[in-house]
mmCIF file with all atom_site columns, C-alpha atoms in Angstrom:
data_model
loop_
_atom_site.group_PDB
_atom_site.id
_atom_site.type_symbol
_atom_site.label_atom_id
_atom_site.label_alt_id
_atom_site.label_comp_id
_atom_site.label_asym_id
_atom_site.label_entity_id
_atom_site.label_seq_id
_atom_site.pdbx_PDB_ins_code
_atom_site.Cartn_x
_atom_site.Cartn_y
_atom_site.Cartn_z
_atom_site.occupancy
_atom_site.B_iso_or_equiv
_atom_site.pdbx_formal_charge
_atom_site.auth_seq_id
_atom_site.auth_comp_id
_atom_site.auth_asym_id
_atom_site.auth_atom_id
_atom_site.pdbx_PDB_model_num
ATOM 1   C CA . LEU A 1 1   ? 103.674 106.859 105.569 1.00 82.00 ? 1   LEU A CA 1
ATOM 2   C CA . THR A 1 2   ? 104.917 107.541 102.441 1.00 87.00 ? 2   THR A CA 1
ATOM 3   C CA . PRO A 1 3   ? 106.435 104.520 100.042 1.00 87.00 ? 3   PRO A CA 1
ATOM 4   C CA . LYS A 1 4   ? 110.450 104.371 101.635 1.00 86.00 ? 4   LYS A CA 1
ATOM 5   C CA . GLU A 1 5   ? 107.903 104.748 105.390 1.00 90.00 ? 5   GLU A CA 1
ATOM 6   C CA . PHE A 1 6   ? 105.980 101.696 105.176 1.00 90.00 ? 6   PHE A CA 1
ATOM 7   C CA . TRP A 1 7   ? 108.977 99.417  104.176 1.00 88.00 ? 7   TRP A CA 1
ATOM 8   C CA . ALA A 1 8   ? 110.759 100.954 107.203 1.00 89.00 ? 8   ALA A CA 1
ATOM 9   C CA . ARG A 1 9   ? 107.572 100.434 109.614 1.00 88.00 ? 9   ARG A CA 1
ATOM 10  C CA . CYS A 1 10  ? 107.405 96.277  107.785 1.00 84.00 ? 10  CYS A CA 1
ATOM 11  C CA . ALA A 1 11  ? 111.270 95.799  108.329 1.00 82.00 ? 11  ALA A CA 1
ATOM 12  C CA . SER A 1 12  ? 111.365 96.611  111.952 1.00 86.00 ? 12  SER A CA 1
ATOM 13  C CA . SER A 1 13  ? 107.568 94.480  112.461 1.00 83.00 ? 13  SER A CA 1
ATOM 14  C CA . PRO A 1 14  ? 107.434 90.996  113.727 1.00 81.00 ? 14  PRO A CA 1
ATOM 15  C CA . THR A 1 15  ? 103.165 91.336  112.137 1.00 78.00 ? 15  THR A CA 1
ATOM 16  C CA . LEU A 1 16  ? 101.436 92.143  108.288 1.00 77.00 ? 16  LEU A CA 1
ATOM 17  C CA . PRO A 1 17  ? 99.095  95.122  108.078 1.00 83.00 ? 17  PRO A CA 1
ATOM 18  C CA . GLU A 1 18  ? 96.441  94.671  107.177 1.00 83.00 ? 18  GLU A CA 1
ATOM 19  C CA . THR A 1 19  ? 94.370  95.299  103.594 1.00 85.00 ? 19  THR A CA 1
ATOM 20  C CA . ALA A 1 20  ? 90.587  95.773  103.540 1.00 88.00 ? 20  ALA A CA 1
ATOM 21  C CA . ALA A 1 21  ? 88.790  97.663  100.800 1.00 91.00 ? 21  ALA A CA 1
ATOM 22  C CA . PRO A 1 22  ? 87.276  100.782 100.968 1.00 94.00 ? 22  PRO A CA 1
ATOM 23  C CA . SER A 1 23  ? 83.398  101.266 101.591 1.00 96.00 ? 23  SER A CA 1
ATOM 24  C CA . PRO A 1 24  ? 80.675  102.062 99.444  1.00 97.00 ? 24  PRO A CA 1
ATOM 25  C CA . GLY A 1 25  ? 80.412  105.474 100.360 1.00 97.00 ? 25  GLY A CA 1
ATOM 26  C CA . ALA A 1 26  ? 83.235  106.433 100.125 1.00 97.00 ? 26  ALA A CA 1
ATOM 27  C CA . PHE A 1 27  ? 83.177  106.245 96.311  1.00 98.00 ? 27  PHE A CA 1
ATOM 28  C CA . GLY A 1 28  ? 78.981  107.293 96.434  1.00 97.00 ? 28  GLY A CA 1
ATOM 29  C CA . GLN A 1 29  ? 81.541  110.799 97.650  1.00 97.00 ? 29  GLN A CA 1
ATOM 30  C CA . ALA A 1 30  ? 83.695  110.603 95.095  1.00 97.00 ? 30  ALA A CA 1
ATOM 31  C CA . PHE A 1 31  ? 80.599  109.735 92.219  1.00 97.00 ? 31  PHE A CA 1
ATOM 32  C CA . ARG A 1 32  ? 78.424  112.651 93.908  1.00 96.00 ? 32  ARG A CA 1
ATOM 33  C CA . ARG A 1 33  ? 81.253  114.462 94.051  1.00 97.00 ? 33  ARG A CA 1
ATOM 34  C CA . ALA A 1 34  ? 81.841  113.988 90.012  1.00 95.00 ? 34  ALA A CA 1
ATOM 35  C CA . GLY A 1 35  ? 78.104  114.865 89.587  1.00 94.00 ? 35  GLY A CA 1
ATOM 36  C CA . GLU A 1 36  ? 78.926  118.008 91.674  1.00 95.00 ? 36  GLU A CA 1
ATOM 37  C CA . ARG A 1 37  ? 81.498  119.694 89.383  1.00 94.00 ? 37  ARG A CA 1
ATOM 38  C CA . ALA A 1 38  ? 78.921  118.849 86.748  1.00 92.00 ? 38  ALA A CA 1
ATOM 39  C CA . ALA A 1 39  ? 81.312  115.840 85.147  1.00 93.00 ? 39  ALA A CA 1
ATOM 40  C CA . ASP A 1 40  ? 80.119  114.735 82.123  1.00 92.00 ? 40  ASP A CA 1
ATOM 41  C CA . GLY A 1 41  ? 79.922  110.559 83.560  1.00 94.00 ? 41  GLY A CA 1
ATOM 42  C CA . VAL A 1 42  ? 82.478  108.819 85.357  1.00 96.00 ? 42  VAL A CA 1
ATOM 43  C CA . VAL A 1 43  ? 85.325  106.024 85.115  1.00 97.00 ? 43  VAL A CA 1
ATOM 44  C CA . CYS A 1 44  ? 85.508  104.485 87.958  1.00 98.00 ? 44  CYS A CA 1
ATOM 45  C CA . VAL A 1 45  ? 88.502  101.591 86.950  1.00 98.00 ? 45  VAL A CA 1
ATOM 46  C CA . ASN A 1 46  ? 89.605  98.749  89.636  1.00 97.00 ? 46  ASN A CA 1
ATOM 47  C CA . ILE A 1 47  ? 92.080  96.549  90.933  1.00 95.00 ? 47  ILE A CA 1
ATOM 48  C CA . SER A 1 48  ? 91.136  92.671  90.020  1.00 95.00 ? 48  SER A CA 1
ATOM 49  C CA . SER A 1 49  ? 87.758  92.019  90.916  1.00 95.00 ? 49  SER A CA 1
ATOM 50  C CA . LYS A 1 50  ? 89.416  88.084  91.114  1.00 91.00 ? 50  LYS A CA 1
ATOM 51  C CA . LEU A 1 51  ? 92.790  90.347  93.234  1.00 89.00 ? 51  LEU A CA 1
ATOM 52  C CA . SER A 1 52  ? 89.589  92.448  96.336  1.00 90.00 ? 52  SER A CA 1
ATOM 53  C CA . ALA A 1 53  ? 86.696  92.863  97.709  1.00 93.00 ? 53  ALA A CA 1
ATOM 54  C CA . THR A 1 54  ? 86.540  96.614  96.250  1.00 96.00 ? 54  THR A CA 1
ATOM 55  C CA . ILE A 1 55  ? 84.651  96.932  92.427  1.00 97.00 ? 55  ILE A CA 1
ATOM 56  C CA . GLN A 1 56  ? 82.130  95.617  94.748  1.00 97.00 ? 56  GLN A CA 1
ATOM 57  C CA . ALA A 1 57  ? 81.820  98.436  97.136  1.00 98.00 ? 57  ALA A CA 1
ATOM 58  C CA . ALA A 1 58  ? 81.624  100.818 93.201  1.00 98.00 ? 58  ALA A CA 1
ATOM 59  C CA . GLN A 1 59  ? 79.319  98.707  91.343  1.00 98.00 ? 59  GLN A CA 1
ATOM 60  C CA . ALA A 1 60  ? 77.460  99.427  95.051  1.00 97.00 ? 60  ALA A CA 1
ATOM 61  C CA . ALA A 1 61  ? 77.693  103.300 95.271  1.00 97.00 ? 61  ALA A CA 1
ATOM 62  C CA . ALA A 1 62  ? 77.070  102.892 91.513  1.00 97.00 ? 62  ALA A CA 1
ATOM 63  C CA . HIS A 1 63  ? 73.626  101.075 92.727  1.00 96.00 ? 63  HIS A CA 1
ATOM 64  C CA . GLU A 1 64  ? 73.020  104.342 95.272  1.00 94.00 ? 64  GLU A CA 1
ATOM 65  C CA . VAL A 1 65  ? 74.237  107.343 92.793  1.00 94.00 ? 65  VAL A CA 1
ATOM 66  C CA . GLU A 1 66  ? 71.475  105.884 90.313  1.00 92.00 ? 66  GLU A CA 1
ATOM 67  C CA . GLY A 1 67  ? 69.622  108.631 87.535  1.00 90.00 ? 67  GLY A CA 1
ATOM 68  C CA . GLY A 1 68  ? 72.422  111.316 88.680  1.00 91.00 ? 68  GLY A CA 1
ATOM 69  C CA . VAL A 1 69  ? 75.907  111.110 87.337  1.00 92.00 ? 69  VAL A CA 1
ATOM 70  C CA . PRO A 1 70  ? 76.263  108.494 84.875  1.00 94.00 ? 70  PRO A CA 1
ATOM 71  C CA . VAL A 1 71  ? 78.547  105.606 86.135  1.00 97.00 ? 71  VAL A CA 1
ATOM 72  C CA . ARG A 1 72  ? 80.388  102.966 84.780  1.00 97.00 ? 72  ARG A CA 1
ATOM 73  C CA . ILE A 1 73  ? 82.768  101.095 86.613  1.00 98.00 ? 73  ILE A CA 1
ATOM 74  C CA . VAL A 1 74  ? 85.196  98.983  84.438  1.00 98.00 ? 74  VAL A CA 1
ATOM 75  C CA . ASP A 1 75  ? 87.391  95.802  86.069  1.00 98.00 ? 75  ASP A CA 1
ATOM 76  C CA . SER A 1 76  ? 91.181  96.162  85.366  1.00 98.00 ? 76  SER A CA 1
ATOM 77  C CA . ARG A 1 77  ? 91.509  92.906  85.599  1.00 97.00 ? 77  ARG A CA 1
ATOM 78  C CA . SER A 1 78  ? 94.936  94.330  87.231  1.00 97.00 ? 78  SER A CA 1
ATOM 79  C CA . VAL A 1 79  ? 96.973  95.831  89.057  1.00 94.00 ? 79  VAL A CA 1
ATOM 80  C CA . THR A 1 80  ? 100.082 97.131  90.449  1.00 94.00 ? 80  THR A CA 1
ATOM 81  C CA . MET A 1 81  ? 100.812 100.042 87.611  1.00 96.00 ? 81  MET A CA 1
ATOM 82  C CA . GLY A 1 82  ? 99.821  97.013  85.299  1.00 97.00 ? 82  GLY A CA 1
ATOM 83  C CA . LEU A 1 83  ? 95.816  99.291  86.777  1.00 97.00 ? 83  LEU A CA 1
ATOM 84  C CA . GLY A 1 84  ? 98.247  101.989 86.365  1.00 97.00 ? 84  GLY A CA 1
ATOM 85  C CA . MET A 1 85  ? 98.202  102.282 82.797  1.00 97.00 ? 85  MET A CA 1
ATOM 86  C CA . ILE A 1 86  ? 95.321  101.366 82.697  1.00 98.00 ? 86  ILE A CA 1
ATOM 87  C CA . VAL A 1 87  ? 94.287  104.650 84.763  1.00 97.00 ? 87  VAL A CA 1
ATOM 88  C CA . LEU A 1 88  ? 96.366  106.335 82.217  1.00 96.00 ? 88  LEU A CA 1
ATOM 89  C CA . GLY A 1 89  ? 94.537  105.277 79.175  1.00 96.00 ? 89  GLY A CA 1
ATOM 90  C CA . THR A 1 90  ? 91.712  106.222 79.719  1.00 97.00 ? 90  THR A CA 1
ATOM 91  C CA . ALA A 1 91  ? 91.785  109.378 81.680  1.00 96.00 ? 91  ALA A CA 1
ATOM 92  C CA . ARG A 1 92  ? 93.363  110.245 77.865  1.00 96.00 ? 92  ARG A CA 1
ATOM 93  C CA . ALA A 1 93  ? 90.647  108.722 76.691  1.00 96.00 ? 93  ALA A CA 1
ATOM 94  C CA . GLY A 1 94  ? 88.495  110.668 78.994  1.00 94.00 ? 94  GLY A CA 1
ATOM 95  C CA . ALA A 1 95  ? 90.313  114.248 77.541  1.00 93.00 ? 95  ALA A CA 1
ATOM 96  C CA . ALA A 1 96  ? 89.056  113.896 74.755  1.00 93.00 ? 96  ALA A CA 1
ATOM 97  C CA . SER A 1 97  ? 85.564  112.168 75.013  1.00 90.00 ? 97  SER A CA 1
ATOM 98  C CA . ASN A 1 98  ? 82.759  113.460 76.233  1.00 84.00 ? 98  ASN A CA 1
ATOM 99  C CA . SER A 1 99  ? 80.703  110.174 76.932  1.00 93.00 ? 99  SER A CA 1
ATOM 100 C CA . ALA A 1 100 ? 81.015  107.765 80.153  1.00 93.00 ? 100 ALA A CA 1
ATOM 101 C CA . ASP A 1 101 ? 80.682  104.768 77.639  1.00 95.00 ? 101 ASP A CA 1
ATOM 102 C CA . GLU A 1 102 ? 83.556  105.730 75.225  1.00 96.00 ? 102 GLU A CA 1
ATOM 103 C CA . VAL A 1 103 ? 86.123  106.434 77.754  1.00 97.00 ? 103 VAL A CA 1
ATOM 104 C CA . ALA A 1 104 ? 84.834  102.677 79.866  1.00 97.00 ? 104 ALA A CA 1
ATOM 105 C CA . ALA A 1 105 ? 85.566  100.804 75.707  1.00 97.00 ? 105 ALA A CA 1
ATOM 106 C CA . VAL A 1 106 ? 88.829  102.720 76.537  1.00 97.00 ? 106 VAL A CA 1
ATOM 107 C CA . ALA A 1 107 ? 89.579  101.007 79.329  1.00 98.00 ? 107 ALA A CA 1
ATOM 108 C CA . GLU A 1 108 ? 88.580  97.783  79.179  1.00 98.00 ? 108 GLU A CA 1
ATOM 109 C CA . GLU A 1 109 ? 89.996  97.407  75.757  1.00 97.00 ? 109 GLU A CA 1
ATOM 110 C CA . LEU A 1 110 ? 93.759  98.597  77.660  1.00 97.00 ? 110 LEU A CA 1
ATOM 111 C CA . SER A 1 111 ? 92.452  95.754  80.090  1.00 97.00 ? 111 SER A CA 1
ATOM 112 C CA . GLY A 1 112 ? 93.508  93.471  77.869  1.00 96.00 ? 112 GLY A CA 1
ATOM 113 C CA . ARG A 1 113 ? 96.083  94.952  76.547  1.00 97.00 ? 113 ARG A CA 1
ATOM 114 C CA . THR A 1 114 ? 97.669  94.824  80.151  1.00 98.00 ? 114 THR A CA 1
ATOM 115 C CA . ARG A 1 115 ? 100.124 92.199  80.898  1.00 97.00 ? 115 ARG A CA 1
ATOM 116 C CA . VAL A 1 116 ? 101.727 92.357  84.374  1.00 97.00 ? 116 VAL A CA 1
ATOM 117 C CA . TYR A 1 117 ? 104.963 90.237  85.764  1.00 97.00 ? 117 TYR A CA 1
ATOM 118 C CA . GLY A 1 118 ? 107.489 90.296  89.258  1.00 93.00 ? 118 GLY A CA 1
ATOM 119 C CA . THR A 1 119 ? 109.578 88.020  91.168  1.00 93.00 ? 119 THR A CA 1
ATOM 120 C CA . LEU A 1 120 ? 109.592 88.120  95.556  1.00 88.00 ? 120 LEU A CA 1
ATOM 121 C CA . ASP A 1 121 ? 112.841 88.468  97.308  1.00 83.00 ? 121 ASP A CA 1
ATOM 122 C CA . THR A 1 122 ? 111.245 87.101  100.082 1.00 72.00 ? 122 THR A CA 1
ATOM 123 C CA . LEU A 1 123 ? 109.158 84.066  100.728 1.00 64.00 ? 123 LEU A CA 1
ATOM 124 C CA . GLU A 1 124 ? 108.897 85.364  104.529 1.00 66.00 ? 124 GLU A CA 1
ATOM 125 C CA . ASN A 1 125 ? 105.564 87.623  104.256 1.00 60.00 ? 125 ASN A CA 1
ATOM 126 C CA . LEU A 1 126 ? 103.979 84.868  102.128 1.00 59.00 ? 126 LEU A CA 1
ATOM 127 C CA . LYS A 1 127 ? 104.792 83.380  105.903 1.00 57.00 ? 127 LYS A CA 1
ATOM 128 C CA . LYS A 1 128 ? 103.210 85.924  108.113 1.00 59.00 ? 128 LYS A CA 1
ATOM 129 C CA . GLY A 1 129 ? 100.422 86.276  105.658 1.00 51.00 ? 129 GLY A CA 1
ATOM 130 C CA . GLY A 1 130 ? 99.776  82.349  105.588 1.00 50.00 ? 130 GLY A CA 1
ATOM 131 C CA . ARG A 1 131 ? 100.141 81.540  102.218 1.00 42.00 ? 131 ARG A CA 1
ATOM 132 C CA . ILE A 1 132 ? 102.875 79.518  102.693 1.00 43.00 ? 132 ILE A CA 1
ATOM 133 C CA . GLY A 1 133 ? 104.521 77.047  106.322 1.00 46.00 ? 133 GLY A CA 1
ATOM 134 C CA . GLY A 1 134 ? 107.499 78.419  108.032 1.00 45.00 ? 134 GLY A CA 1
ATOM 135 C CA . ALA A 1 135 ? 108.826 74.992  106.678 1.00 42.00 ? 135 ALA A CA 1
ATOM 136 C CA . GLN A 1 136 ? 108.294 75.655  103.489 1.00 46.00 ? 136 GLN A CA 1
ATOM 137 C CA . ALA A 1 137 ? 109.591 79.260  103.646 1.00 42.00 ? 137 ALA A CA 1
ATOM 138 C CA . PHE A 1 138 ? 113.068 77.897  105.505 1.00 40.00 ? 138 PHE A CA 1
ATOM 139 C CA . LEU A 1 139 ? 113.874 75.486  103.188 1.00 42.00 ? 139 LEU A CA 1
ATOM 140 C CA . GLY A 1 140 ? 112.903 78.007  99.829  1.00 47.00 ? 140 GLY A CA 1
ATOM 141 C CA . SER A 1 141 ? 116.111 80.956  101.551 1.00 50.00 ? 141 SER A CA 1
ATOM 142 C CA . LEU A 1 142 ? 117.618 78.027  102.444 1.00 42.00 ? 142 LEU A CA 1
ATOM 143 C CA . LEU A 1 143 ? 117.935 76.661  98.028  1.00 49.00 ? 143 LEU A CA 1
ATOM 144 C CA . SER A 1 144 ? 117.550 80.856  97.224  1.00 60.00 ? 144 SER A CA 1
ATOM 145 C CA . VAL A 1 145 ? 114.484 80.643  96.314  1.00 71.00 ? 145 VAL A CA 1
ATOM 146 C CA . LYS A 1 146 ? 113.446 83.456  93.985  1.00 80.00 ? 146 LYS A CA 1
ATOM 147 C CA . PRO A 1 147 ? 109.022 82.913  93.040  1.00 82.00 ? 147 PRO A CA 1
ATOM 148 C CA . SER A 1 148 ? 108.242 84.299  90.249  1.00 85.00 ? 148 SER A CA 1
ATOM 149 C CA . ILE A 1 149 ? 104.606 85.911  88.851  1.00 87.00 ? 149 ILE A CA 1
ATOM 150 C CA . ASP A 1 150 ? 102.092 85.891  86.642  1.00 90.00 ? 150 ASP A CA 1
ATOM 151 C CA . VAL A 1 151 ? 99.062  88.465  86.845  1.00 91.00 ? 151 VAL A CA 1
ATOM 152 C CA . ARG A 1 152 ? 96.722  86.418  83.933  1.00 89.00 ? 152 ARG A CA 1
ATOM 153 C CA . ASP A 1 153 ? 93.334  86.963  83.283  1.00 90.00 ? 153 ASP A CA 1
ATOM 154 C CA . GLY A 1 154 ? 92.844  89.055  86.769  1.00 91.00 ? 154 GLY A CA 1
ATOM 155 C CA . ALA A 1 155 ? 95.152  86.470  89.111  1.00 88.00 ? 155 ALA A CA 1
ATOM 156 C CA . VAL A 1 156 ? 98.129  85.855  89.966  1.00 85.00 ? 156 VAL A CA 1
ATOM 157 C CA . GLU A 1 157 ? 99.693  82.886  89.364  1.00 84.00 ? 157 GLU A CA 1
ATOM 158 C CA . PRO A 1 158 ? 102.336 81.262  89.529  1.00 81.00 ? 158 PRO A CA 1
ATOM 159 C CA . GLY A 1 159 ? 105.848 81.709  86.807  1.00 84.00 ? 159 GLY A CA 1
ATOM 160 C CA . PRO A 1 160 ? 109.082 79.193  86.925  1.00 86.00 ? 160 PRO A CA 1
ATOM 161 C CA . LYS A 1 161 ? 110.621 78.802  90.518  1.00 82.00 ? 161 LYS A CA 1
ATOM 162 C CA . LEU A 1 162 ? 113.606 80.933  90.366  1.00 85.00 ? 162 LEU A CA 1
ATOM 163 C CA . ARG A 1 163 ? 116.729 80.116  91.903  1.00 83.00 ? 163 ARG A CA 1
ATOM 164 C CA . THR A 1 164 ? 118.321 83.607  91.553  1.00 88.00 ? 164 THR A CA 1
ATOM 165 C CA . ARG A 1 165 ? 117.115 87.162  92.095  1.00 90.00 ? 165 ARG A CA 1
ATOM 166 C CA . ALA A 1 166 ? 119.572 87.742  89.423  1.00 93.00 ? 166 ALA A CA 1
ATOM 167 C CA . LYS A 1 167 ? 117.051 84.876  87.128  1.00 94.00 ? 167 LYS A CA 1
ATOM 168 C CA . GLY A 1 168 ? 114.162 86.910  87.913  1.00 94.00 ? 168 GLY A CA 1
ATOM 169 C CA . LEU A 1 169 ? 115.741 89.835  86.874  1.00 96.00 ? 169 LEU A CA 1
ATOM 170 C CA . ALA A 1 170 ? 117.039 88.670  83.886  1.00 97.00 ? 170 ALA A CA 1
ATOM 171 C CA . TRP A 1 171 ? 113.647 86.660  83.488  1.00 96.00 ? 171 TRP A CA 1
ATOM 172 C CA . LEU A 1 172 ? 111.741 90.356  83.583  1.00 97.00 ? 172 LEU A CA 1
ATOM 173 C CA . ALA A 1 173 ? 113.382 91.348  80.948  1.00 97.00 ? 173 ALA A CA 1
ATOM 174 C CA . GLU A 1 174 ? 113.242 87.971  78.435  1.00 97.00 ? 174 GLU A CA 1
ATOM 175 C CA . ARG A 1 175 ? 109.187 88.906  79.008  1.00 97.00 ? 175 ARG A CA 1
ATOM 176 C CA . VAL A 1 176 ? 109.682 91.520  77.854  1.00 97.00 ? 176 VAL A CA 1
ATOM 177 C CA . ALA A 1 177 ? 111.296 90.817  74.912  1.00 97.00 ? 177 ALA A CA 1
ATOM 178 C CA . ALA A 1 178 ? 109.720 88.828  73.609  1.00 97.00 ? 178 ALA A CA 1
ATOM 179 C CA . ASP A 1 179 ? 105.946 90.015  74.261  1.00 96.00 ? 179 ASP A CA 1
ATOM 180 C CA . LYS A 1 180 ? 107.199 93.195  72.411  1.00 95.00 ? 180 LYS A CA 1
ATOM 181 C CA . PRO A 1 181 ? 105.162 95.713  74.234  1.00 96.00 ? 181 PRO A CA 1
ATOM 182 C CA . THR A 1 182 ? 103.265 99.232  73.005  1.00 93.00 ? 182 THR A CA 1
ATOM 183 C CA . GLY A 1 183 ? 104.211 101.930 74.544  1.00 93.00 ? 183 GLY A CA 1
ATOM 184 C CA . ASP A 1 184 ? 105.817 102.270 77.970  1.00 96.00 ? 184 ASP A CA 1
ATOM 185 C CA . VAL A 1 185 ? 107.410 100.031 80.326  1.00 98.00 ? 185 VAL A CA 1
ATOM 186 C CA . ALA A 1 186 ? 107.112 100.890 83.970  1.00 98.00 ? 186 ALA A CA 1
ATOM 187 C CA . ILE A 1 187 ? 109.259 99.103  86.604  1.00 98.00 ? 187 ILE A CA 1
ATOM 188 C CA . VAL A 1 188 ? 107.451 98.571  89.884  1.00 97.00 ? 188 VAL A CA 1
ATOM 189 C CA . HIS A 1 189 ? 108.741 97.974  92.787  1.00 96.00 ? 189 HIS A CA 1
ATOM 190 C CA . GLY A 1 190 ? 109.521 98.044  96.511  1.00 93.00 ? 190 GLY A CA 1
ATOM 191 C CA . ASP A 1 191 ? 112.387 99.579  97.692  1.00 91.00 ? 191 ASP A CA 1
ATOM 192 C CA . ALA A 1 192 ? 115.017 97.136  95.443  1.00 93.00 ? 192 ALA A CA 1
ATOM 193 C CA . PRO A 1 193 ? 118.235 97.772  95.093  1.00 93.00 ? 193 PRO A CA 1
ATOM 194 C CA . ASP A 1 194 ? 119.185 96.865  91.676  1.00 95.00 ? 194 ASP A CA 1
ATOM 195 C CA . VAL A 1 195 ? 116.153 99.061  89.677  1.00 97.00 ? 195 VAL A CA 1
ATOM 196 C CA . ASP A 1 196 ? 119.170 100.076 87.213  1.00 97.00 ? 196 ASP A CA 1
ATOM 197 C CA . GLN A 1 197 ? 120.259 96.200  86.632  1.00 97.00 ? 197 GLN A CA 1
ATOM 198 C CA . LEU A 1 198 ? 116.771 96.137  85.984  1.00 98.00 ? 198 LEU A CA 1
ATOM 199 C CA . THR A 1 199 ? 116.729 98.928  82.960  1.00 97.00 ? 199 THR A CA 1
ATOM 200 C CA . ALA A 1 200 ? 120.276 97.971  81.940  1.00 97.00 ? 200 ALA A CA 1
ATOM 201 C CA . LEU A 1 201 ? 118.567 94.720  81.178  1.00 97.00 ? 201 LEU A CA 1
ATOM 202 C CA . LEU A 1 202 ? 115.994 96.311  79.438  1.00 97.00 ? 202 LEU A CA 1
ATOM 203 C CA . ALA A 1 203 ? 118.089 99.124  77.308  1.00 94.00 ? 203 ALA A CA 1
ATOM 204 C CA . GLY A 1 204 ? 117.905 96.519  74.114  1.00 89.00 ? 204 GLY A CA 1
ATOM 205 C CA . ASN A 1 205 ? 114.717 96.179  74.080  1.00 94.00 ? 205 ASN A CA 1
ATOM 206 C CA . VAL A 1 206 ? 112.642 99.524  75.708  1.00 96.00 ? 206 VAL A CA 1
ATOM 207 C CA . PRO A 1 207 ? 113.931 103.305 75.051  1.00 95.00 ? 207 PRO A CA 1
ATOM 208 C CA . ALA A 1 208 ? 115.793 105.249 78.594  1.00 94.00 ? 208 ALA A CA 1
ATOM 209 C CA . GLU A 1 209 ? 112.473 107.469 77.886  1.00 96.00 ? 209 GLU A CA 1
ATOM 210 C CA . ARG A 1 210 ? 109.770 104.854 77.673  1.00 96.00 ? 210 ARG A CA 1
ATOM 211 C CA . ILE A 1 211 ? 110.912 103.330 81.069  1.00 97.00 ? 211 ILE A CA 1
ATOM 212 C CA . VAL A 1 212 ? 108.360 104.487 84.300  1.00 97.00 ? 212 VAL A CA 1
ATOM 213 C CA . ILE A 1 213 ? 109.748 103.717 88.124  1.00 97.00 ? 213 ILE A CA 1
ATOM 214 C CA . ALA A 1 214 ? 107.039 102.965 90.039  1.00 96.00 ? 214 ALA A CA 1
ATOM 215 C CA . ASP A 1 215 ? 107.182 102.641 94.306  1.00 94.00 ? 215 ASP A CA 1
ATOM 216 C CA . LEU A 1 216 ? 105.202 99.439  94.450  1.00 93.00 ? 216 LEU A CA 1
ATOM 217 C CA . GLY A 1 217 ? 102.220 100.493 97.169  1.00 88.00 ? 217 GLY A CA 1
ATOM 218 C CA . PRO A 1 218 ? 101.285 98.869  100.856 1.00 90.00 ? 218 PRO A CA 1
ATOM 219 C CA . VAL A 1 219 ? 98.508  97.224  99.217  1.00 87.00 ? 219 VAL A CA 1
ATOM 220 C CA . VAL A 1 220 ? 99.740  94.871  97.124  1.00 87.00 ? 220 VAL A CA 1
ATOM 221 C CA . GLY A 1 221 ? 103.670 94.644  98.543  1.00 88.00 ? 221 GLY A CA 1
ATOM 222 C CA . THR A 1 222 ? 102.040 93.964  102.157 1.00 85.00 ? 222 THR A CA 1
ATOM 223 C CA . HIS A 1 223 ? 101.508 90.490  100.990 1.00 81.00 ? 223 HIS A CA 1
ATOM 224 C CA . ALA A 1 224 ? 104.146 90.514  97.724  1.00 85.00 ? 224 ALA A CA 1
ATOM 225 C CA . GLY A 1 225 ? 107.352 91.066  100.298 1.00 86.00 ? 225 GLY A CA 1
ATOM 226 C CA . PRO A 1 226 ? 110.181 94.377  100.568 1.00 87.00 ? 226 PRO A CA 1
ATOM 227 C CA . ARG A 1 227 ? 112.289 94.178  97.359  1.00 91.00 ? 227 ARG A CA 1
ATOM 228 C CA . THR A 1 228 ? 110.079 93.568  95.267  1.00 93.00 ? 228 THR A CA 1
ATOM 229 C CA . ILE A 1 229 ? 110.561 94.536  91.321  1.00 96.00 ? 229 ILE A CA 1
ATOM 230 C CA . GLY A 1 230 ? 107.957 93.395  88.300  1.00 97.00 ? 230 GLY A CA 1
ATOM 231 C CA . VAL A 1 231 ? 106.659 94.835  84.715  1.00 98.00 ? 231 VAL A CA 1
ATOM 232 C CA . ALA A 1 232 ? 104.234 96.301  83.683  1.00 98.00 ? 232 ALA A CA 1
ATOM 233 C CA . TYR A 1 233 ? 102.898 96.656  79.607  1.00 98.00 ? 233 TYR A CA 1
ATOM 234 C CA . GLN A 1 234 ? 100.798 96.148  77.411  1.00 97.00 ? 234 GLN A CA 1
ATOM 235 C CA . VAL A 1 235 ? 101.426 94.467  74.046  1.00 97.00 ? 235 VAL A CA 1
ATOM 236 C CA . GLY A 1 236 ? 99.805  95.202  70.663  1.00 92.00 ? 236 GLY A CA 1
#
C-alpha cells in the first residue's frame, strides 16, 4: 500500500492495523546479500530500541553471520524521518569510507543530535490501540486537545497539550526556531492538509531549499493516527 492508500484504508476500518518487527532471518538474508556483493561491511541503523524489537532481530542476525561480512548495529534512538535523516547521513559517510566502524560512529553521532517533534490531530488511534480510554478520547475531542510529542533519548515523551491545530503548528515552528537546525528540516505528515501552513511558519528560520516533505509511514502512522504532522532535524 502507498501511504495514501494506507490512510484511506484506516479511515474505513473500525480496527487498527497491527505492526510487527522484521524477523532475524530477513536481516540475515540482507546481510549475506551484502557480503555476496563484496561489501566491505554493513552498518544497520534501526528504529529506537525503546519503541520496537527490530534491533533485537538485527543483533541476532549479525551474530549468525559473524565471520563473514562485518556488521555493525546502531540504535538510532529515533523514528520516522529522524531515523531517515540519520540513515542518509550514514550513507554519505559510507560513500567516503571503507571502515564499518567509522561509518557506525557517524551514525551514533548523528543519533545524538537528532530531534523529532510532532502533534496529533486525533485521539482516536490512541483509543483504538488501548493507549487511552474512550472517555479520555471523547473529552479530548470536546476540548479540541491536540497532543504533542517529543522523541527524547529514544522514547516518545508527551509535550504540551495544545488546544487547537494552529497552536500545534506554531509550537512545531517554535521548536525549530529555538533549536537552530544545522542542516535540512523534514516535515513528516500522515495525509495532513496543512503542510503548506507549517512550511510557511518555518520560512523565517529555514530556507525553502532546506525543507524536505515526507510521508508518515504505516508503522508510526498506525499509532499516531491520520493528519499527524511533525518535524525532524539535527542540531549542532
